[in-house]
């Protein structure tokens, strides 16, 4: 396969630690260890009980920057749609891993999806009856999360105390990352996966000239899942609506309440599929992992 220059650059940043991990200036007390210092695959003591944690999988986006004929979550990545990587993780691989380690898996998954595509995915919902359910997307991400949260509360009947919100456009998140961020959320009330920024960030007021350079050591690129206590999210949504606040991600709602959010150090490979080049990079990462994704509709 031929890669673009941009894709090759991203691959180098991911696979060469001396370039990829410029987090050494960051305060390590705020985060977990990086993947290259993480526990080996044979040491699974990061497993955690998830009987009180439900997952909301966002798959309602349009993906206009992909310049494709369909939303990016339905494009094929290593033989299956991008969305299927997350569905398999939350419905099969994560539960199997946790049960093997003597821990309870997440009891419910809500799939936020445009009604146009729901009939195609109904067989998966039927297969995981009483575990998987649809919710309709909102106009913006905030509305999609709120709809998904409402469905999760309805499904769980109070069983779930935490909601883990994940973008289906991030098909490369690992079981270890998910366990770490859920563990942190249970300790702090809210947690988000992220990595220290590698790039130099410039601020501009007019989009033409540089206003200032923002100190990189304080900047983090946040990923998903983002895990928050359900009652905190509900209070946050009420505040956002009452004060007409603009929030860009899930933990921003917690920030609006003035409550803490734990940064859980993730992996640079947990990239978001946004452009065609990202598909090339994701394909290479999955190949390097020797991943064999499953078509959940098969």
CSV table of N, CA, C and O in Angstrom, one decimal, residues 114-236:
chain,number,residue,atom,x,y,z
A,114,UNK,N,-27.9,7.5,13.4
A,114,UNK,CA,-29.0,8.1,12.6
A,114,UNK,C,-30.0,7.0,12.2
A,114,UNK,O,-29.6,5.9,11.8
A,115,UNK,N,-31.3,7.3,12.3
A,115,UNK,CA,-32.3,6.4,12.0
A,115,UNK,C,-32.2,5.7,10.6
A,115,UNK,O,-32.7,4.6,10.4
A,116,UNK,N,-31.6,6.5,9.7
A,116,UNK,CA,-31.4,5.9,8.3
A,116,UNK,C,-30.6,4.6,8.4
A,116,UNK,O,-30.9,3.7,7.5
A,117,UNK,N,-29.7,4.5,9.2
A,117,UNK,CA,-28.8,3.3,9.3
A,117,UNK,C,-29.2,2.3,10.3
A,117,UNK,O,-28.7,1.2,10.3
A,118,UNK,N,-30.2,2.6,11.1
A,118,UNK,CA,-30.6,1.7,12.2
A,118,UNK,C,-31.1,0.4,11.7
A,118,UNK,O,-30.8,-0.7,12.3
A,119,UNK,N,-31.9,0.3,10.6
A,119,UNK,CA,-32.4,-1.0,10.2
A,119,UNK,C,-31.3,-1.9,9.8
A,119,UNK,O,-31.4,-3.1,10.1
A,120,UNK,N,-30.2,-1.4,9.2
A,120,UNK,CA,-29.1,-2.3,8.8
A,120,UNK,C,-28.4,-2.9,10.1
A,120,UNK,O,-27.9,-4.0,10.0
A,121,UNK,N,-28.4,-2.1,11.2
A,121,UNK,CA,-27.7,-2.6,12.4
A,121,UNK,C,-28.7,-3.3,13.4
A,121,UNK,O,-28.2,-3.7,14.4
A,122,UNK,N,-30.0,-3.3,13.0
A,122,UNK,CA,-30.9,-4.0,13.9
A,122,UNK,C,-30.6,-5.4,14.3
A,122,UNK,O,-30.8,-5.9,15.4
A,123,UNK,N,-30.0,-6.2,13.3
A,123,UNK,CA,-29.6,-7.6,13.7
A,123,UNK,C,-28.6,-7.7,14.8
A,123,UNK,O,-28.7,-8.6,15.6
A,124,UNK,N,-27.7,-6.7,14.9
A,124,UNK,CA,-26.8,-6.7,16.0
A,124,UNK,C,-27.5,-6.4,17.3
A,124,UNK,O,-27.2,-7.0,18.4
A,125,UNK,N,-28.4,-5.4,17.3
A,125,UNK,CA,-29.2,-5.1,18.5
A,125,UNK,C,-30.0,-6.3,18.9
A,125,UNK,O,-30.1,-6.6,20.1
A,126,UNK,N,-30.6,-7.0,18.0
A,126,UNK,CA,-31.3,-8.2,18.3
A,126,UNK,C,-30.5,-9.3,18.9
A,126,UNK,O,-30.9,-10.0,19.9
A,127,UNK,N,-29.2,-9.4,18.4
A,127,UNK,CA,-28.3,-10.4,18.9
A,127,UNK,C,-27.9,-10.1,20.4
A,127,UNK,O,-27.7,-11.1,21.2
A,128,UNK,N,-27.8,-8.9,20.7
A,128,UNK,CA,-27.4,-8.5,22.1
A,128,UNK,C,-28.6,-7.9,22.8
A,128,UNK,O,-28.5,-6.8,23.4
A,129,UNK,N,-29.7,-8.5,22.7
A,129,UNK,CA,-31.0,-8.1,23.3
A,129,UNK,C,-30.8,-7.8,24.8
A,129,UNK,O,-30.2,-8.5,25.5
A,130,UNK,N,-31.4,-6.7,25.2
A,130,UNK,CA,-31.3,-6.2,26.6
A,130,UNK,C,-29.9,-5.8,27.0
A,130,UNK,O,-29.7,-5.5,28.2
A,131,UNK,N,-29.0,-5.7,26.1
A,131,UNK,CA,-27.7,-5.2,26.3
A,131,UNK,C,-27.3,-4.0,25.5
A,131,UNK,O,-26.6,-3.1,25.9
A,132,UNK,N,-27.8,-4.1,24.2
A,132,UNK,CA,-27.5,-3.0,23.2
A,132,UNK,C,-28.8,-2.4,22.7
A,132,UNK,O,-29.8,-3.1,22.5
A,133,UNK,N,-28.8,-1.0,22.6
A,133,UNK,CA,-30.0,-0.3,22.2
A,133,UNK,C,-29.5,0.9,21.4
A,133,UNK,O,-28.4,1.4,21.5
A,134,UNK,N,-30.5,1.4,20.5
A,134,UNK,CA,-30.2,2.6,19.7
A,134,UNK,C,-30.7,3.8,20.5
A,134,UNK,O,-31.6,3.8,21.3
A,135,UNK,N,-30.0,4.9,20.1
A,135,UNK,CA,-30.5,6.3,20.5
A,135,UNK,C,-30.3,7.1,19.3
A,135,UNK,O,-29.3,6.9,18.5
A,136,UNK,N,-31.1,8.1,19.0
A,136,UNK,CA,-31.0,9.0,17.9
A,136,UNK,C,-30.0,10.1,18.2
A,136,UNK,O,-29.9,10.6,19.3
A,137,UNK,N,-29.3,10.6,17.2
A,137,UNK,CA,-28.3,11.6,17.4
A,137,UNK,C,-29.0,13.0,17.6
A,137,UNK,O,-30.2,13.1,17.1
A,138,UNK,N,-28.3,13.9,18.2
A,138,UNK,CA,-28.8,15.3,18.2
A,138,UNK,C,-28.3,16.1,17.1
A,138,UNK,O,-27.6,15.6,16.2
A,139,UNK,N,-28.6,17.4,17.1
A,139,UNK,CA,-28.1,18.3,16.1
A,139,UNK,C,-26.6,18.4,16.2
A,139,UNK,O,-25.8,18.4,15.2
A,140,UNK,N,-26.1,18.5,17.4
A,140,UNK,CA,-24.6,18.6,17.7
A,140,UNK,C,-24.3,17.4,18.6
A,140,UNK,O,-25.1,16.7,19.1
A,141,UNK,N,-22.9,17.3,18.8
A,141,UNK,CA,-22.4,16.2,19.7
A,141,UNK,C,-23.1,16.2,21.1
A,141,UNK,O,-23.5,15.2,21.6
A,142,UNK,N,-23.3,17.4,21.6
A,142,UNK,CA,-23.8,17.5,23.0
A,142,UNK,C,-25.2,16.9,23.0
A,142,UNK,O,-25.6,16.2,24.0
A,143,UNK,N,-26.0,17.1,22.0
A,143,UNK,CA,-27.4,16.5,21.9
A,143,UNK,C,-27.3,15.0,21.8
A,143,UNK,O,-28.1,14.3,22.4
A,144,UNK,N,-26.3,14.5,21.0
A,144,UNK,CA,-26.2,13.1,20.8
A,144,UNK,C,-25.8,12.4,22.2
A,144,UNK,O,-26.3,11.3,22.5
A,145,UNK,N,-24.9,13.0,22.9
A,145,UNK,CA,-24.5,12.5,24.2
A,145,UNK,C,-25.7,12.5,25.2
A,145,UNK,O,-25.9,11.5,25.9
A,146,UNK,N,-26.4,13.6,25.2
A,146,UNK,CA,-27.6,13.6,26.1
A,146,UNK,C,-28.6,12.6,25.7
A,146,UNK,O,-29.2,11.9,26.6
A,147,UNK,N,-28.9,12.4,24.4
A,147,UNK,CA,-29.8,11.3,24.0
A,147,UNK,C,-29.3,9.9,24.4
A,147,UNK,O,-30.1,9.1,24.9
A,148,UNK,N,-28.0,9.7,24.2
A,148,UNK,CA,-27.4,8.4,24.6
A,148,UNK,C,-27.5,8.2,26.1
A,148,UNK,O,-27.7,7.1,26.5
A,149,UNK,N,-27.2,9.2,26.8
A,149,UNK,CA,-27.2,9.1,28.3
A,149,UNK,C,-28.6,8.8,28.8
A,149,UNK,O,-28.8,7.9,29.7
A,150,UNK,N,-29.6,9.5,28.2
A,150,UNK,CA,-31.0,9.2,28.6
A,150,UNK,C,-31.4,7.8,28.3
A,150,UNK,O,-32.1,7.1,29.2
A,151,UNK,N,-31.0,7.2,27.2
A,151,UNK,CA,-31.3,5.8,26.9
A,151,UNK,C,-30.6,4.9,27.8
A,151,UNK,O,-31.1,3.9,28.3
A,152,UNK,N,-29.3,5.2,28.2
A,152,UNK,CA,-28.6,4.4,29.1
A,152,UNK,C,-29.2,4.4,30.5
A,152,UNK,O,-29.3,3.3,31.1
A,153,UNK,N,-29.7,5.5,31.0
A,153,UNK,CA,-30.4,5.6,32.2
A,153,UNK,C,-31.7,4.7,32.2
A,153,UNK,O,-32.0,4.0,33.1
A,154,UNK,N,-32.4,4.8,31.1
A,154,UNK,CA,-33.6,4.0,30.9
A,154,UNK,C,-33.3,2.5,30.9
A,154,UNK,O,-34.0,1.7,31.6
A,155,UNK,N,-32.3,2.1,30.2
A,155,UNK,CA,-31.9,0.7,30.1
A,155,UNK,C,-31.5,0.2,31.4
A,155,UNK,O,-31.9,-1.0,31.8
A,156,UNK,N,-30.6,0.9,32.1
A,156,UNK,CA,-30.0,0.4,33.3
A,156,UNK,C,-30.9,0.4,34.6
A,156,UNK,O,-30.6,-0.3,35.5
A,157,UNK,N,-31.9,1.3,34.6
A,157,UNK,CA,-32.8,1.3,35.7
A,157,UNK,C,-32.0,1.6,37.0
A,157,UNK,O,-32.4,1.1,38.1
A,158,UNK,N,-31.0,2.4,36.9
A,158,UNK,CA,-30.2,2.8,38.1
A,158,UNK,C,-29.0,2.0,38.3
A,158,UNK,O,-28.2,2.3,39.2
A,159,UNK,N,-28.8,0.9,37.6
A,159,UNK,CA,-27.6,0.0,37.8
A,159,UNK,C,-26.3,0.7,37.4
A,159,UNK,O,-25.3,0.5,38.1
A,160,UNK,N,-26.4,1.5,36.3
A,160,UNK,CA,-25.1,2.2,35.9
A,160,UNK,C,-25.0,3.5,36.6
A,160,UNK,O,-25.9,4.4,36.6
A,161,UNK,N,-23.8,3.7,37.2
A,161,UNK,CA,-23.5,4.9,37.9
A,161,UNK,C,-22.5,5.8,37.1
A,161,UNK,O,-22.4,7.0,37.4
A,162,UNK,N,-21.9,5.2,36.1
A,162,UNK,CA,-20.9,5.9,35.3
A,162,UNK,C,-21.3,5.7,33.8
A,162,UNK,O,-21.7,4.6,33.4
A,163,UNK,N,-21.0,6.7,33.0
A,163,UNK,CA,-21.2,6.6,31.6
A,163,UNK,C,-19.9,6.9,30.9
A,163,UNK,O,-19.2,7.8,31.2
A,164,UNK,N,-19.5,5.9,30.0
A,164,UNK,CA,-18.3,6.1,29.2
A,164,UNK,C,-18.6,6.4,27.8
A,164,UNK,O,-19.3,5.6,27.1
A,165,UNK,N,-18.3,7.6,27.4
A,165,UNK,CA,-18.7,8.1,26.1
A,165,UNK,C,-17.5,7.9,25.1
A,165,UNK,O,-16.4,8.4,25.4
A,166,UNK,N,-17.8,7.3,24.0
A,166,UNK,CA,-16.7,7.0,23.0
A,166,UNK,C,-17.1,7.3,21.6
A,166,UNK,O,-18.3,7.0,21.2
A,167,UNK,N,-16.2,7.9,20.9
A,167,UNK,CA,-16.4,8.2,19.4
A,167,UNK,C,-16.1,7.0,18.6
A,167,UNK,O,-15.0,6.5,18.7
A,168,UNK,N,-17.1,6.6,17.8
A,168,UNK,CA,-16.8,5.5,16.9
A,168,UNK,C,-15.7,5.7,15.9
A,168,UNK,O,-15.1,4.8,15.3
A,169,UNK,N,-15.4,7.0,15.7
A,169,UNK,CA,-14.3,7.4,14.8
A,169,UNK,C,-12.9,7.2,15.4
A,169,UNK,O,-11.9,7.5,14.8
A,170,UNK,N,-12.9,6.6,16.7
A,170,UNK,CA,-11.6,6.2,17.3
A,170,UNK,C,-11.6,4.7,17.4
A,170,UNK,O,-11.9,4.1,18.5
A,171,UNK,N,-11.3,4.0,16.4
A,171,UNK,CA,-11.4,2.5,16.4
A,171,UNK,C,-10.2,1.8,17.0
A,171,UNK,O,-10.2,0.6,17.1
A,172,UNK,N,-9.2,2.5,17.5
A,172,UNK,CA,-7.9,1.9,17.9
A,172,UNK,C,-7.7,1.9,19.4
A,172,UNK,O,-6.7,1.5,19.9
A,173,UNK,N,-8.7,2.4,20.2
A,173,UNK,CA,-8.5,2.4,21.6
A,173,UNK,C,-8.3,1.0,22.1
A,173,UNK,O,-8.9,0.0,21.6
A,174,UNK,N,-7.5,0.8,23.2
A,174,UNK,CA,-7.2,-0.5,23.7
A,174,UNK,C,-8.0,-0.8,25.0
A,174,UNK,O,-8.5,0.1,25.6
A,175,UNK,N,-8.1,-2.1,25.3
A,175,UNK,CA,-8.7,-2.6,26.5
A,175,UNK,C,-8.0,-1.9,27.7
A,175,UNK,O,-8.7,-1.5,28.7
A,176,UNK,N,-6.7,-1.9,27.7
A,176,UNK,CA,-5.9,-1.3,28.8
A,176,UNK,C,-6.3,0.2,29.0
A,176,UNK,O,-6.5,0.6,30.2
A,177,UNK,N,-6.4,0.9,27.9
A,177,UNK,CA,-6.8,2.3,28.0
A,177,UNK,C,-8.2,2.5,28.7
A,177,UNK,O,-8.4,3.3,29.5
A,178,UNK,N,-9.1,1.6,28.2
A,178,UNK,CA,-10.5,1.7,28.7
A,178,UNK,C,-10.5,1.4,30.2
A,178,UNK,O,-11.1,2.1,31.0
A,179,UNK,N,-9.8,0.4,30.6
A,179,UNK,CA,-9.7,0.0,32.0
A,179,UNK,C,-9.1,1.1,32.9
A,179,UNK,O,-9.6,1.5,34.0
A,180,UNK,N,-8.1,1.8,32.4
A,180,UNK,CA,-7.4,2.8,33.1
A,180,UNK,C,-8.3,4.0,33.3
A,180,UNK,O,-8.4,4.6,34.4
A,181,UNK,N,-9.0,4.4,32.3
A,181,UNK,CA,-9.8,5.6,32.4
A,181,UNK,C,-11.1,5.4,33.2
A,181,UNK,O,-11.5,6.3,33.9
A,182,UNK,N,-11.6,4.2,33.2
A,182,UNK,CA,-12.8,3.9,34.0
A,182,UNK,C,-12.3,3.9,35.5
A,182,UNK,O,-13.0,4.4,36.4
A,183,UNK,N,-11.2,3.3,35.7
A,183,UNK,CA,-10.6,3.3,37.1
A,183,UNK,C,-10.5,4.7,37.7
A,183,UNK,O,-10.8,5.0,38.8
A,184,UNK,N,-9.9,5.6,36.8
A,184,UNK,CA,-9.7,7.0,37.3
A,184,UNK,C,-11.0,7.7,37.5
A,184,UNK,O,-11.2,8.5,38.5
A,185,UNK,N,-12.0,7.4,36.7
A,185,UNK,CA,-13.3,8.0,36.8
A,185,UNK,C,-14.0,7.6,38.2
A,185,UNK,O,-14.6,8.4,38.8
A,186,UNK,N,-13.8,6.4,38.5
A,186,UNK,CA,-14.4,5.9,39.8
A,186,UNK,C,-13.7,6.5,41.0
A,186,UNK,O,-14.3,6.7,42.0
A,187,UNK,N,-12.4,6.9,40.8
A,187,UNK,CA,-11.7,7.6,41.9
A,187,UNK,C,-12.0,9.1,42.0
A,187,UNK,O,-12.1,9.6,43.1
A,188,UNK,N,-12.1,9.7,40.8
A,188,UNK,CA,-12.2,11.2,40.8
A,188,UNK,C,-13.5,11.7,40.4
A,188,UNK,O,-13.8,12.9,40.5
A,189,UNK,N,-14.4,10.8,39.9
A,189,UNK,CA,-15.7,11.3,39.4
A,189,UNK,C,-15.8,11.5,38.0
A,189,UNK,O,-16.9,11.4,37.4
A,190,UNK,N,-14.7,11.9,37.3
A,190,UNK,CA,-14.7,12.1,35.9
A,190,UNK,C,-13.2,11.9,35.4
A,190,UNK,O,-12.3,12.3,36.1
A,191,UNK,N,-13.1,11.3,34.3
A,191,UNK,CA,-11.7,11.1,33.7
A,191,UNK,C,-11.8,11.1,32.2
A,191,UNK,O,-12.8,10.7,31.6
A,192,UNK,N,-10.7,11.5,31.6
A,192,UNK,CA,-10.6,11.5,30.1
A,192,UNK,C,-9.2,11.0,29.7
A,192,UNK,O,-8.2,11.4,30.3
A,193,UNK,N,-9.3,10.2,28.6
A,193,UNK,CA,-8.0,9.7,28.0
A,193,UNK,C,-7.4,10.9,27.3
A,193,UNK,O,-8.1,11.7,26.7
A,194,UNK,N,-6.1,11.0,27.3
A,194,UNK,CA,-5.4,12.0,26.6
A,194,UNK,C,-3.9,11.8,26.5
A,194,UNK,O,-3.4,10.9,27.1
A,195,UNK,N,-3.2,12.6,25.7
A,195,UNK,CA,-1.8,12.6,25.5
A,195,UNK,C,-1.3,14.0,25.5
A,195,UNK,O,-1.9,14.9,25.0
A,196,UNK,N,-0.1,14.2,26.0
A,196,UNK,CA,0.5,15.6,25.9
A,196,UNK,C,0.7,15.9,24.4
A,196,UNK,O,1.1,15.1,23.6
A,197,UNK,N,0.5,17.2,24.1
A,197,UNK,CA,0.7,17.7,22.7
A,197,UNK,C,2.1,17.6,22.3
A,197,UNK,O,3.0,17.9,23.0
A,198,UNK,N,2.3,17.1,21.1
A,198,UNK,CA,3.6,17.0,20.5
A,198,UNK,C,3.9,18.3,19.7
A,198,UNK,O,5.1,18.7,19.5
A,199,UNK,N,2.9,18.9,19.1
A,199,UNK,CA,3.1,20.0,18.2
A,199,UNK,C,3.2,21.3,19.0
A,199,UNK,O,2.8,21.4,20.1
A,200,UNK,N,3.9,22.3,18.3
A,200,UNK,CA,3.9,23.6,18.8
A,200,UNK,C,2.6,24.3,18.4
A,200,UNK,O,2.2,24.3,17.2
A,201,UNK,N,1.9,24.9,19.4
A,201,UNK,CA,0.6,25.5,19.1
A,201,UNK,C,0.7,27.1,19.1
A,201,UNK,O,1.2,27.7,20.1
A,202,UNK,N,0.2,27.7,18.0
A,202,UNK,CA,0.2,29.1,17.9
A,202,UNK,C,-1.3,29.6,18.1
A,202,UNK,O,-2.2,29.0,17.5
A,203,UNK,N,-1.5,30.7,18.7
A,203,UNK,CA,-2.8,31.3,18.8
A,203,UNK,C,-2.8,32.5,17.9
A,203,UNK,O,-1.9,33.3,17.8
A,204,UNK,N,-4.0,32.7,17.2
A,204,UNK,CA,-4.2,33.8,16.3
A,204,UNK,C,-5.6,34.3,16.5
A,204,UNK,O,-6.5,33.6,16.6
A,205,UNK,N,-5.7,35.7,16.4
A,205,UNK,CA,-7.0,36.3,16.5
A,205,UNK,C,-7.7,36.4,15.2
A,205,UNK,O,-8.9,36.4,15.1
A,206,UNK,N,-6.8,36.7,14.2
A,206,UNK,CA,-7.4,37.0,12.8
A,206,UNK,C,-7.2,35.9,11.8
A,206,UNK,O,-7.6,36.0,10.7
A,207,UNK,N,-6.6,34.8,12.2
A,207,UNK,CA,-6.3,33.7,11.3
A,207,UNK,C,-5.3,34.0,10.3
A,207,UNK,O,-5.1,33.2,9.3
A,208,UNK,N,-4.6,35.1,10.5
A,208,UNK,CA,-3.5,35.5,9.5
A,208,UNK,C,-2.2,35.7,10.2
A,208,UNK,O,-1.1,35.3,9.6
A,209,UNK,N,-2.2,36.2,11.4
A,209,UNK,CA,-0.9,36.5,12.1
A,209,UNK,C,-0.9,35.8,13.4
A,209,UNK,O,-2.0,35.6,14.0
A,210,UNK,N,0.3,35.5,13.9
A,210,UNK,CA,0.5,34.9,15.2
A,210,UNK,C,0.3,35.9,16.4
A,210,UNK,O,0.9,36.9,16.4
A,211,UNK,N,-0.6,35.5,17.3
A,211,UNK,CA,-0.7,36.4,18.5
A,211,UNK,C,0.3,36.0,19.6
A,211,UNK,O,0.9,36.8,20.2
A,212,UNK,N,0.4,34.6,19.8
A,212,UNK,CA,1.4,34.2,20.8
A,212,UNK,C,1.5,32.7,20.6
A,212,UNK,O,0.7,32.0,19.9
A,213,UNK,N,2.6,32.1,21.2
A,213,UNK,CA,2.8,30.7,21.3
A,213,UNK,C,2.4,30.2,22.6
A,213,UNK,O,2.8,30.7,23.7
A,214,UNK,N,1.6,29.2,22.7
A,214,UNK,CA,1.0,28.7,23.9
A,214,UNK,C,2.0,27.6,24.4
A,214,UNK,O,2.4,26.7,23.7
A,215,UNK,N,2.4,27.7,25.7
A,215,UNK,CA,3.4,26.7,26.3
A,215,UNK,C,2.9,25.3,26.1
A,215,UNK,O,1.8,24.9,26.6
A,216,UNK,N,3.7,24.5,25.4
A,216,UNK,CA,3.2,23.1,25.1
A,216,UNK,C,3.2,22.2,26.3
A,216,UNK,O,2.4,21.3,26.3
A,217,UNK,N,4.0,22.5,27.3
A,217,UNK,CA,4.1,21.6,28.4
A,217,UNK,C,2.7,21.5,29.2
A,217,UNK,O,2.5,20.5,29.9
A,218,UNK,N,1.9,22.5,29.0
A,218,UNK,CA,0.6,22.5,29.7
A,218,UNK,C,-0.6,22.0,28.8
A,218,UNK,O,-1.7,22.0,29.3
A,219,UNK,N,-0.3,21.6,27.6
A,219,UNK,CA,-1.4,21.3,26.6
A,219,UNK,C,-1.5,19.8,26.5
A,219,UNK,O,-0.5,19.1,26.3
A,220,UNK,N,-2.8,19.3,26.5
A,220,UNK,CA,-3.1,17.9,26.3
A,220,UNK,C,-4.1,17.8,25.1
A,220,UNK,O,-5.0,18.6,25.0
A,221,UNK,N,-3.9,16.8,24.3
A,221,UNK,CA,-4.9,16.4,23.3
A,221,UNK,C,-5.8,15.3,23.9
A,221,UNK,O,-5.3,14.2,24.3
A,222,UNK,N,-7.1,15.6,24.0
A,222,UNK,CA,-7.9,14.6,24.7
A,222,UNK,C,-8.6,13.7,23.7
A,222,UNK,O,-8.9,14.0,22.6
A,223,UNK,N,-8.8,12.4,24.2
A,223,UNK,CA,-9.3,11.4,23.4
A,223,UNK,C,-10.6,10.9,24.0
A,223,UNK,O,-11.2,11.5,24.9
A,224,UNK,N,-11.1,9.8,23.5
A,224,UNK,CA,-12.2,9.1,24.2
A,224,UNK,C,-11.8,7.6,24.4
A,224,UNK,O,-10.9,7.1,23.7
A,225,UNK,N,-12.4,6.9,25.3
A,225,UNK,CA,-13.6,7.3,26.1
A,225,UNK,C,-13.3,8.4,27.1
A,225,UNK,O,-12.2,8.5,27.6
A,226,UNK,N,-14.4,9.1,27.4
A,226,UNK,CA,-14.5,10.1,28.5
A,226,UNK,C,-15.5,9.5,29.5
A,226,UNK,O,-16.6,9.3,29.1
A,227,UNK,N,-15.1,9.3,30.7
A,227,UNK,CA,-16.0,8.6,31.7
A,227,UNK,C,-16.4,9.6,32.8
A,227,UNK,O,-15.5,10.2,33.4
A,228,UNK,N,-17.7,9.7,33.1
A,228,UNK,CA,-18.2,10.6,34.1
A,228,UNK,C,-19.3,9.9,34.8
A,228,UNK,O,-20.1,9.1,34.3
A,229,UNK,N,-19.4,10.3,36.1
A,229,UNK,CA,-20.6,9.9,36.9
A,229,UNK,C,-21.9,10.4,36.2
A,229,UNK,O,-22.0,11.5,35.8
A,230,UNK,N,-22.9,9.5,36.1
A,230,UNK,CA,-24.1,9.9,35.4
A,230,UNK,C,-24.8,11.1,36.1
A,230,UNK,O,-25.3,12.0,35.4
A,231,UNK,N,-24.9,11.1,37.4
A,231,UNK,CA,-25.6,12.2,38.1
A,231,UNK,C,-24.8,13.5,37.8
A,231,UNK,O,-25.4,14.6,37.7
A,232,UNK,N,-23.5,13.4,37.7
A,232,UNK,CA,-22.7,14.6,37.4
A,232,UNK,C,-23.1,15.1,36.0
A,232,UNK,O,-23.3,16.3,35.8
A,233,UNK,N,-23.1,14.2,35.0
A,233,UNK,CA,-23.5,14.6,33.6
A,233,UNK,C,-24.9,15.2,33.6
A,233,UNK,O,-25.1,16.2,32.9
A,234,UNK,N,-25.8,14.7,34.3
A,234,UNK,CA,-27.2,15.2,34.3
A,234,UNK,C,-27.2,16.6,34.9
A,234,UNK,O,-27.9,17.5,34.4
A,235,UNK,N,-26.5,16.8,36.0
A,235,UNK,CA,-26.4,18.2,36.6
A,235,UNK,C,-25.7,19.1,35.6
A,235,UNK,O,-26.2,20.3,35.4
A,236,UNK,N,-24.7,18.6,34.9
A,236,UNK,CA,-24.0,19.5,33.9
A,236,UNK,C,-24.9,19.8,32.7
A,236,UNK,O,-24.9,21.0,32.3
